[in-house]
Short mmCIF file of C-alpha atoms in Angstrom, two decimals:
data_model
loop_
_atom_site.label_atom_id
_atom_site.label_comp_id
_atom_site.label_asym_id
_atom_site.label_seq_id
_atom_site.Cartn_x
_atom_site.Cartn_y
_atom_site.Cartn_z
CA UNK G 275 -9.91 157.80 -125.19
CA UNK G 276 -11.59 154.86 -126.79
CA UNK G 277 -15.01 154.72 -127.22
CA UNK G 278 -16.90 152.63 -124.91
CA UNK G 279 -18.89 149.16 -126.51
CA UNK G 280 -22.09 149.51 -127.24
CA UNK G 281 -24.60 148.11 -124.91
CA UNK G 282 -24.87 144.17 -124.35
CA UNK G 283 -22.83 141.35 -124.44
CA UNK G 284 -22.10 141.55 -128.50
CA UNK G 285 -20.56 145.02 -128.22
CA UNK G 286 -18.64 144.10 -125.50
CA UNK G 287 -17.62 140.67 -127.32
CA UNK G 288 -16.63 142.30 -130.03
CA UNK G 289 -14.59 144.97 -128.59
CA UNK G 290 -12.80 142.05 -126.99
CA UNK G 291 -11.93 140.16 -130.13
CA UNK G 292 -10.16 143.36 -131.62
CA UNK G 293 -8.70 144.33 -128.92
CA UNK G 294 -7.04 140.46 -128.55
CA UNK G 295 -6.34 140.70 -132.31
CA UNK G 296 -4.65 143.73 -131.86
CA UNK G 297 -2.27 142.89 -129.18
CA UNK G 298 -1.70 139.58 -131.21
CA UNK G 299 -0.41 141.40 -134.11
CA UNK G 300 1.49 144.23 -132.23
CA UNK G 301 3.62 140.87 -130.57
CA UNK G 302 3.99 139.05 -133.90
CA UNK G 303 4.12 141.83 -136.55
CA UNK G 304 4.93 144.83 -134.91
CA UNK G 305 3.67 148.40 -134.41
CA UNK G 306 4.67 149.24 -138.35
CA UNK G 307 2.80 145.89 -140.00
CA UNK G 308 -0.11 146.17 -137.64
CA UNK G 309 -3.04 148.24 -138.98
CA UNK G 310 -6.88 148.88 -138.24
CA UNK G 311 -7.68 147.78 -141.91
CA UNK G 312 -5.43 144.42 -141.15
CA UNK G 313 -7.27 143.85 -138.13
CA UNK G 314 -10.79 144.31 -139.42
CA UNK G 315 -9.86 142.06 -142.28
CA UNK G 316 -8.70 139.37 -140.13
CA UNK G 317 -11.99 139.31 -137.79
CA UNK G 318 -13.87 140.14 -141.23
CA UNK G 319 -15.38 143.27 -139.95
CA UNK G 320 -15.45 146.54 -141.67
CA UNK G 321 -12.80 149.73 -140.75
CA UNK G 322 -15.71 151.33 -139.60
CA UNK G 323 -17.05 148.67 -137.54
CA UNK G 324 -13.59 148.65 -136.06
CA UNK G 325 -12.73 152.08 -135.80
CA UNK G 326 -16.12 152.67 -133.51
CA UNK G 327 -14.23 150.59 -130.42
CA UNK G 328 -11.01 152.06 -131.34
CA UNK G 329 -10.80 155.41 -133.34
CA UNK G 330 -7.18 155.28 -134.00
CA UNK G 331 -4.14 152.71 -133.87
CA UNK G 332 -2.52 154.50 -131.25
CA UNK G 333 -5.67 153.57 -129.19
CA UNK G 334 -5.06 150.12 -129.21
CA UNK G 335 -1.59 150.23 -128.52
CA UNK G 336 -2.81 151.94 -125.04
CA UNK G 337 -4.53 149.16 -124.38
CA UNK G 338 -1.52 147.13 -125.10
CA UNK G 339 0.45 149.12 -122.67
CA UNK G 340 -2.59 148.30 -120.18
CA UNK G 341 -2.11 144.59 -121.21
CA UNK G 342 1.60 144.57 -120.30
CA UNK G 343 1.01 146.77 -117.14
CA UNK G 344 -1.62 144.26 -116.01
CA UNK G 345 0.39 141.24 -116.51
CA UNK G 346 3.34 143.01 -114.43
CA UNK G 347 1.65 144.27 -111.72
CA UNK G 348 0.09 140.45 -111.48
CA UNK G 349 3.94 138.64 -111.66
CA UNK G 350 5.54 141.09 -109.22
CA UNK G 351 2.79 140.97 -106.78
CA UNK G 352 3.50 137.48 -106.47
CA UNK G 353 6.61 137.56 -105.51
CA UNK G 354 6.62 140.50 -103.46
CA UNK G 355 4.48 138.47 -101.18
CA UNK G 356 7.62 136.37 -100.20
CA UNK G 357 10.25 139.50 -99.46
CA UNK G 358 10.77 142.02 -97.27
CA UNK G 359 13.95 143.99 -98.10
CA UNK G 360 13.73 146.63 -100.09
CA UNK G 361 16.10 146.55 -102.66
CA UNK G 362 15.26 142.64 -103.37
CA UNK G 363 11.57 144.31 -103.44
CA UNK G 364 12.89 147.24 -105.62
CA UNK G 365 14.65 144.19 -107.62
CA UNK G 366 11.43 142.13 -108.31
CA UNK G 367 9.12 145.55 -109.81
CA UNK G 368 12.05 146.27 -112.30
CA UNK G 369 12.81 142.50 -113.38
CA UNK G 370 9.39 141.55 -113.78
CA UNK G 371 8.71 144.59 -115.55
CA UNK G 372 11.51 143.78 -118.04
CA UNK G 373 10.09 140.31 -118.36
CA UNK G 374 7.05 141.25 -119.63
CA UNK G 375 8.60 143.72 -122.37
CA UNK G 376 10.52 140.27 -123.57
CA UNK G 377 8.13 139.63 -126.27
CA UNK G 378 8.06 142.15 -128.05
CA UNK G 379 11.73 143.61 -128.61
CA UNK G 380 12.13 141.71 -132.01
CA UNK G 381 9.56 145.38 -132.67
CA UNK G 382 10.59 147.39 -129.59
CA UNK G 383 11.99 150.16 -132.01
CA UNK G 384 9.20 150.45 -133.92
CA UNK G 385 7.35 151.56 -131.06
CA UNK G 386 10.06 154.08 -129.69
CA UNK G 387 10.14 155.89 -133.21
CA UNK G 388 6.17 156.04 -133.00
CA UNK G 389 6.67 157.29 -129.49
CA UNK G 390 9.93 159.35 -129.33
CA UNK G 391 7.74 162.94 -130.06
CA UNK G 392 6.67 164.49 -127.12
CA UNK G 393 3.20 165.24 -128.66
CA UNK G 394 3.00 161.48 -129.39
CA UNK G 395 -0.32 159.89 -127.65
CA UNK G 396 1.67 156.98 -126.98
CA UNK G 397 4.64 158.76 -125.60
CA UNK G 398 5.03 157.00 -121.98
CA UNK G 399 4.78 160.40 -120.62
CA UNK G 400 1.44 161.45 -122.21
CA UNK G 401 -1.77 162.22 -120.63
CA UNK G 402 -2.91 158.94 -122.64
CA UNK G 403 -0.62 156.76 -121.20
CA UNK G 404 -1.08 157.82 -117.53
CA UNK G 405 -2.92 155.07 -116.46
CA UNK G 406 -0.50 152.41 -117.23
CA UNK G 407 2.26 154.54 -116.12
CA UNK G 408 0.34 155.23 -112.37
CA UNK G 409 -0.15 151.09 -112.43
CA UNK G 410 4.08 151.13 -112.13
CA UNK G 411 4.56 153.50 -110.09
CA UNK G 412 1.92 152.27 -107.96
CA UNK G 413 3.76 148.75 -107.85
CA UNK G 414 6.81 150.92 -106.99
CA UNK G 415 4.97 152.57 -104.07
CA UNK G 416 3.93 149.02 -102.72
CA UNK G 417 7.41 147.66 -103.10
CA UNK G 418 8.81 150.55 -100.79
CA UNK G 419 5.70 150.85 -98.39
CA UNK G 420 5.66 147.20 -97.67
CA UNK G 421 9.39 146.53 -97.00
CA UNK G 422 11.13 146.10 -93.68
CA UNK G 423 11.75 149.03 -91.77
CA UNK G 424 15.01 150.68 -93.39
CA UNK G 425 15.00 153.54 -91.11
CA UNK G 426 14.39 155.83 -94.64
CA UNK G 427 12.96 159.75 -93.64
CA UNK G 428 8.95 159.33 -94.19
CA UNK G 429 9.53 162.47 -96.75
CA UNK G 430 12.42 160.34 -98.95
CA UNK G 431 10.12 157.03 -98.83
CA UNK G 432 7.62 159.54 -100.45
CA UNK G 433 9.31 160.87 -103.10
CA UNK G 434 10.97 157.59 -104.02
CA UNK G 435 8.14 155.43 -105.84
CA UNK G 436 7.93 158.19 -108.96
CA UNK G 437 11.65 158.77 -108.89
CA UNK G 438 12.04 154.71 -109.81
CA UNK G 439 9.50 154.75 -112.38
CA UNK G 440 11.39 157.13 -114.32
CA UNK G 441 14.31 155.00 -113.97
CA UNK G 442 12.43 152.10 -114.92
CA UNK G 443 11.77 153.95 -118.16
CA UNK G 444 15.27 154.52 -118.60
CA UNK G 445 15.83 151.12 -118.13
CA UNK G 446 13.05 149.69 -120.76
CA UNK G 447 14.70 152.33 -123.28
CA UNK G 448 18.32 151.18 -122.75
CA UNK G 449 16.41 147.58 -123.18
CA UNK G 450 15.50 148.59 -126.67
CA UNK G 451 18.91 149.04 -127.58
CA UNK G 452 20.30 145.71 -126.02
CA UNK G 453 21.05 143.39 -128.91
CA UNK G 454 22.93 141.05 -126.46
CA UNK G 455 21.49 137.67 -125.90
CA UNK G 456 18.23 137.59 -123.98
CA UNK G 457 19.22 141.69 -122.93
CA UNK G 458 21.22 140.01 -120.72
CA UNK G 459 23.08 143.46 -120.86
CA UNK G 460 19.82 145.25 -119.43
CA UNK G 461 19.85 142.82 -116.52
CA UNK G 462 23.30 143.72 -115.61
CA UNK G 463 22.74 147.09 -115.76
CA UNK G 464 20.02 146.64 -113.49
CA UNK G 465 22.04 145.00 -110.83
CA UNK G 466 24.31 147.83 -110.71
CA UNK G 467 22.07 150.45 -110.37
CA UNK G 468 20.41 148.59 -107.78
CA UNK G 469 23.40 147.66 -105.91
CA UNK G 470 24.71 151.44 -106.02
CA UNK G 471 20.88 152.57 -104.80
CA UNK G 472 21.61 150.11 -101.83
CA UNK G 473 24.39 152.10 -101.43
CA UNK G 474 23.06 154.95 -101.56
CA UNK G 475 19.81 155.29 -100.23
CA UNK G 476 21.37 154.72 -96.25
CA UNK G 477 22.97 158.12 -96.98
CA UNK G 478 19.15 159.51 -96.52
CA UNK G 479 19.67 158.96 -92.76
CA UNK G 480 22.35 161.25 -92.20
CA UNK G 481 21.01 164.57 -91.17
CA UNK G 482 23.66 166.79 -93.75
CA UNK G 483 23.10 164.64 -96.55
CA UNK G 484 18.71 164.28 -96.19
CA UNK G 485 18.27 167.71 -97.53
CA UNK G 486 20.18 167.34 -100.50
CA UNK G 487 19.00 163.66 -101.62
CA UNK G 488 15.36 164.94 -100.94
CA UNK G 489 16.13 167.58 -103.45
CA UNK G 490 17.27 165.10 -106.00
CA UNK G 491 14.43 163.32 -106.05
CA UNK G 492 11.86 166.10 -105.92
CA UNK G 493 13.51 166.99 -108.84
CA UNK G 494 13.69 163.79 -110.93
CA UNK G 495 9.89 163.80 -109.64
CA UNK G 496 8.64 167.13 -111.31
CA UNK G 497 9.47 164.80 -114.74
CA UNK G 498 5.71 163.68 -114.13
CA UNK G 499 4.46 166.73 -112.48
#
């Protein structure tokens, strides 16, 4: 984990002003073109100075995950305020989500190769990138908790907020891959899957079919056990 600024408002200043330079570069230039020594040139600091906030690259693009996290969590809020079914709720975590990728696909691959290895630190399924994982699947949780009553089994409303964020990292990879016009692709895609989970999740309610749909998703779940 990064270090923590040194005491007083200068430490703290100055972890700021990397940490904005940082997430600059990672939207302009990309996760290849964006280094510490780059960074420390441009706020005319040494490595060192530099690498005392933030020990490694991969730290800072954490906190770039955190950023984009953040700034979703904020947007979808919003609007969940104003609905109360729960696929339209369901509807507004993913889009959102997707929206605030948007800037930086032009580099979106760059990332994925420097992610793809499961001992990566910022592989989405690390230990380092829990905490902006749990902020989505916490957004998932309120989309489902605060919806109209659907009649859903308590245990299937349960399992469902860490079964979506894996699909929601599904999504953001096929996303990557979408070279059609503003991923317009990725949005249709979306509104399938969420149309077919419409159709699908009333099936929870039949007594012959709970058991089985429960076990689906407790095993999607043990993904992030």
């Amino acid at each position: 984990m990064p270090r923590s600024a040194e005491p007083g408002t200068k430490g703290v200043r100055t972890r700021e002003r990397i940490r904005t330079a940082a997430l600059a570069s990672f939207r302009d230039n990309g996760y290849d073109a964006t280094t510490i020594r780059k960074i420390a040139d441009e706020l005319g600091m040494s490595v060192g100075a530099t690498n005392y906030h933030f020990p490694s690259k991969n730290h800072l693009v954490q906190e770039l995950y955190l950023d984009v996290q953040h700034a979703h969590r904020a947007a979808a809020e919003r609007l969940l305020e104003n609905e109360t079914r729960l696929i339209d709720r369901l509807a507004i975590v993913y889009a959102t989500g997707i929206d605030q990728l948007m800037p930086y696909h032009a580099h979106a691959g760059e990332f994925l190769s420097a992610a793809v290895s499961p001992r990566s630190p910022i592989n989405p399924l690390s230990a380092e990138s829990a905490s902006s994982l749990d902020i989505v699947e916490e957004l998932f949780a309120q989309a489902v908790e605060g919806a109209a009553p659907s009649g859903l089994p308590a245990d299937v409303r349960a399992l469902l907020p860490r079964a979506l964020v894996l699909a929601h990292l599904l999504l953001a990879l096929f996303w990557v891959y979408d070279t059609s016009e503003g991923q317009r692709h990725t949005r249709a895609l979306l509104e399938r899957g969420l149309k077919l989970l419409g159709n699908v999740l009333p099936l929870a309610r039949v007594p012959i079919l709970r058991g089985p749909l429960r076990d689906v998703l407790s095993l999607v779940t043990e993904v992030r056990a």
